[in-house]
Amino acid sequence: MKKKIDADIVKLYGIITGLVAICIVICTVHVTSLTRSYREAILDKINVQTQMASQVLSKMFEKNIEIVTAEAIEMAHKGGLSHTVICDMLAECERQGRFQDVYFINSIGTVYHPDGSLTQVAIEEYTEMVDESLDGGVYLDNNSSNGDELSFMAIAPVIAGGLFKGYFVGVDSTASILDHVTLGYLDDSAISYLTANDGTILSATENAGGGSANNVYSYLLEQAKNPEQMEEMLNEGRITQENRDPIQVTLPLKMANIYLSSYPIEGTENWNYSCCLYDSTIDVMVRPIAIRAILTCISVILIMLTLVAVVWKHISKDQTRMEELAYCDTLTGAKNMHYFEMKARELLDDNRDLPYAVICFDIVNFRYMNEGYGHEKADAILAALVKAANESFSYNETFARISADKFVCLAIDDGRDKARKEFVEERVNRYANTIAVNYPIRIKSGFYVVTDYTEQIPSMIDKADLARKSITGESKKLFAYYEDSLIEETRRREYIESQMEEALENGEFVPYLQPKWDMVEDKIAGAEALVRWIKPDGSMIYPNDFIPIFEKNGFVEKLDFYMLESICKYVRRLLDEGKPVYPVSINQSRYLLHNKAYVRMVQDILLKYEIPKDYVELELTETVFFLEREHMVSVMSKLKDINVMLSIDDFGSGFSSLNLLKDIPFDVLKIDRGFLDETATSKASRWILLKIVEMAEGLGVKVVCEGVETKEQAEMLKEIGCHIAQGYLYAKPMPITQFEETYNC
Ligand code: C2E
Ligand code: CA
Ligand code: CA
């Protein structure tokens, strides 16, 4: 059983491990795909934002050109371009804050500034720039006066009256150009650049790495993990940019991969807006999502494990219940045989070093308890026994109910069995008293000492049970050890049982008669019929060898009626033949008392053979069992009603008490021969016997003493007033023919 539970646990762990493994795989796939999609979403976002930003910048440049063009047109319309007119316009334009710097260059290179100051430049440079410009507007000027800072210019020619007057120039720093665009939530994490096709960095956001690097291509090449591969990739990028196409690429750098998204700025010849995002930055953004997903998965696994645990608990509870039903006897709560066989096997296999015994036990005369006190109380007694027994066994012993009041246990054979038996008996009797069961509960047990630990459990139980069965009802010793000879006895019992029916039909059961002797008159006073089984080969079996078996299997009933009828037939014949007839007593099993038709059947036989009163006497053994006694009294009273002579047989052999006899109607008291043995040796016994005889006289019943073998015994009986004796001193039981020849002539 333990092994089964272990197997179940292993199975459970297997299931849980499997489930957890599946969950981990699912979760890993889930977390990976989730982070991948989130990553892709980030890259999509950066592409979209980069494109949008490049469009914003494109619009901004367009706008700048529009402004300087409008200023140039306005200036042309002013007519005479005096120093004051020009400088006022410039000052006005500067106030509007569109450009960092505005100025006008006249056709000979004189530069007018908003503050009215004048400087000189070479006009050809500007003409060149205008020629190179796309829409005749925007220029990059890295030769600006603002130190390292790059600037760009929007230049519009001022043409008045068809004559070229100069250029209106708006200058802005590329440094602040990127303030005009946003990348949404990526603003803080992405690095943005405004670059030229040759990689020159025109502007970069503050978080741009590379320190003083002013060319993105050289910076990337410098940082490349694999410069050759990078070179190739960059060349490809250059071509794409020259074609004014967007770039989206992941570049492997030494410190981390970097994602680059670049869009050409429309309206410029070779300017591009690029956004870069380090893998590590993406990781930082993805991490919370991944952590959240992992936590969700862990929660799901935990919930699932909890569910498995709850379901398991439920199932194991059901299983325990089922095991209880499968292994427990619902009436007493004891374990059943199925359980016993498994548990005993397990214990014997695991504890080869412990001395074990299998013990079968039952309650003596338990059936009387059922009949006398009813099933409910009898069941309660059994339950009390189970409880007491359970308390008396240790963890490496086991105990089960076989049937009715029959139990089996596998106990450690350490000499404690008697103490244990007493403990259980004491507890059960104490309990019995509380439910008004006064019958003394005694346990009868058969022991089988286990020597071969591999022997089959049912075989051990059979042997212990055999030992139990070997204790006959009369035995005062209530335990017996198994011996191989018991098997022989069982075989013999089986043989007897297989033969009995046929033997009865074939007349193999023969009544013998043993005289009862009147010691005063010194003549025969009657006889007792005693059965003999005479086999066809002439061999004889004595009643002690088969009556106990028949009492157990109920066949005794048939045999007793057969004997009664045989004797009635014999008495009838003697009467018919006019021969002297003596009263014959016939043994009647107590078993008969439970047959409801018993009295009527006796009457039928007596009537059939017209047996006069006093010729046939029935011998019954008294019972100590109070409730059976009531029944006995009732049946005996009915027998008395139909004028049957009754005798109490074997008085003094069991728990006899004269007091108990006062309610029973009977005519003869037969004192057991064992009593006589004790009387010879003890004065007290002799005195008791005297009192029994006196009391019997007082009750008006005759006393017959059985087993009188010596003259001394006969003398002693006569002395104490017992006049009738039965025993070998006078005659042994003999066949009817011999008896007839001797006494009936
Ligand atoms: P029981 O009714 O007490 O019968 C007396 C037994 O004592 C007889 O044994 C008898 O042979 C034996 N006996 C008589 N005198 C002496 C003696 O002086 N010394 C010794 N040692 N024994 C003596 P038996 O015939 O072997 O019967 C044994 C028992 O079997 C009977 O005991 C009775 O209980 C039972 N029995 C015999 N015949 C029947 C029967 O037809 N029906 C039933 N139900 N039981 C029977
Ligand atoms: Ca008898
Ligand atoms: Ca007797």
XYZ file of N, CA, C and O in Angstrom, residues 64 68 93 98-104 137 139 152-156 167-172:
92
model
N 11.458 78.875 -44.483
C 12.548 79.847 -44.413
C 12.778 80.521 -45.759
O 12.972 81.735 -45.858
N 12.489 84.495 -46.658
C 13.536 85.364 -47.229
C 13.126 85.864 -48.616
O 13.410 87.006 -49.011
N 12.880 92.197 -39.390
C 12.914 90.732 -39.628
C 13.570 89.973 -38.448
O 13.097 88.939 -38.026
N 12.666 84.808 -36.530
C 12.639 83.621 -37.366
C 14.061 83.076 -37.555
O 14.266 81.873 -37.587
N 14.972 83.990 -37.726
C 16.373 83.616 -37.948
C 17.239 84.117 -36.808
O 16.879 85.073 -36.125
N 18.359 83.461 -36.699
C 19.327 83.907 -35.692
C 19.973 85.225 -36.158
O 20.262 86.123 -35.366
N 20.151 85.225 -37.455
C 20.844 86.394 -38.008
C 20.280 86.686 -39.403
O 19.971 85.728 -40.134
N 20.092 87.942 -39.704
C 19.648 88.316 -41.052
C 20.575 89.434 -41.558
O 21.033 90.265 -40.778
N 20.819 89.416 -42.838
C 21.591 90.527 -43.423
C 21.309 90.618 -44.911
O 20.720 89.734 -45.506
N 21.768 91.742 -45.454
C 21.588 91.984 -46.889
C 22.964 92.232 -47.475
O 23.773 92.967 -46.909
N 17.612 78.479 -52.684
C 17.322 78.980 -51.347
C 18.270 78.600 -50.232
O 18.955 79.416 -49.682
N 21.301 77.027 -47.902
C 22.709 76.679 -47.994
C 23.217 76.243 -46.649
O 22.775 76.754 -45.632
N 23.053 77.354 -41.252
C 22.541 77.253 -42.631
C 21.867 78.578 -42.989
O 21.458 79.350 -42.128
N 21.795 78.761 -44.284
C 21.294 80.058 -44.735
C 20.181 79.854 -45.726
O 20.166 78.897 -46.482
N 19.192 80.804 -45.647
C 18.169 80.873 -46.692
C 18.479 82.165 -47.445
O 18.567 83.237 -46.833
N 18.737 82.080 -48.739
C 19.176 83.256 -49.521
C 18.173 83.518 -50.637
O 17.780 82.582 -51.348
N 17.743 84.767 -50.727
C 16.837 85.116 -51.842
C 17.388 86.377 -52.546
O 17.745 87.354 -51.876
N 21.510 90.134 -52.168
C 20.857 88.939 -51.596
C 20.328 89.247 -50.205
O 21.025 89.885 -49.408
N 19.086 88.765 -49.963
C 18.541 88.829 -48.596
C 18.891 87.483 -47.947
O 18.542 86.425 -48.456
N 19.589 87.495 -46.848
C 20.090 86.251 -46.234
C 19.538 86.086 -44.797
O 19.602 87.022 -43.998
N 18.960 84.887 -44.555
C 18.540 84.523 -43.184
C 19.430 83.395 -42.708
O 19.572 82.405 -43.407
N 20.086 83.575 -41.571
C 21.029 82.559 -41.077
C 20.473 81.926 -39.769
O 19.944 82.628 -38.908
N 20.616 80.621 -39.725
C 20.187 79.946 -38.482
C 21.232 78.891 -38.105
O 21.874 78.304 -38.981
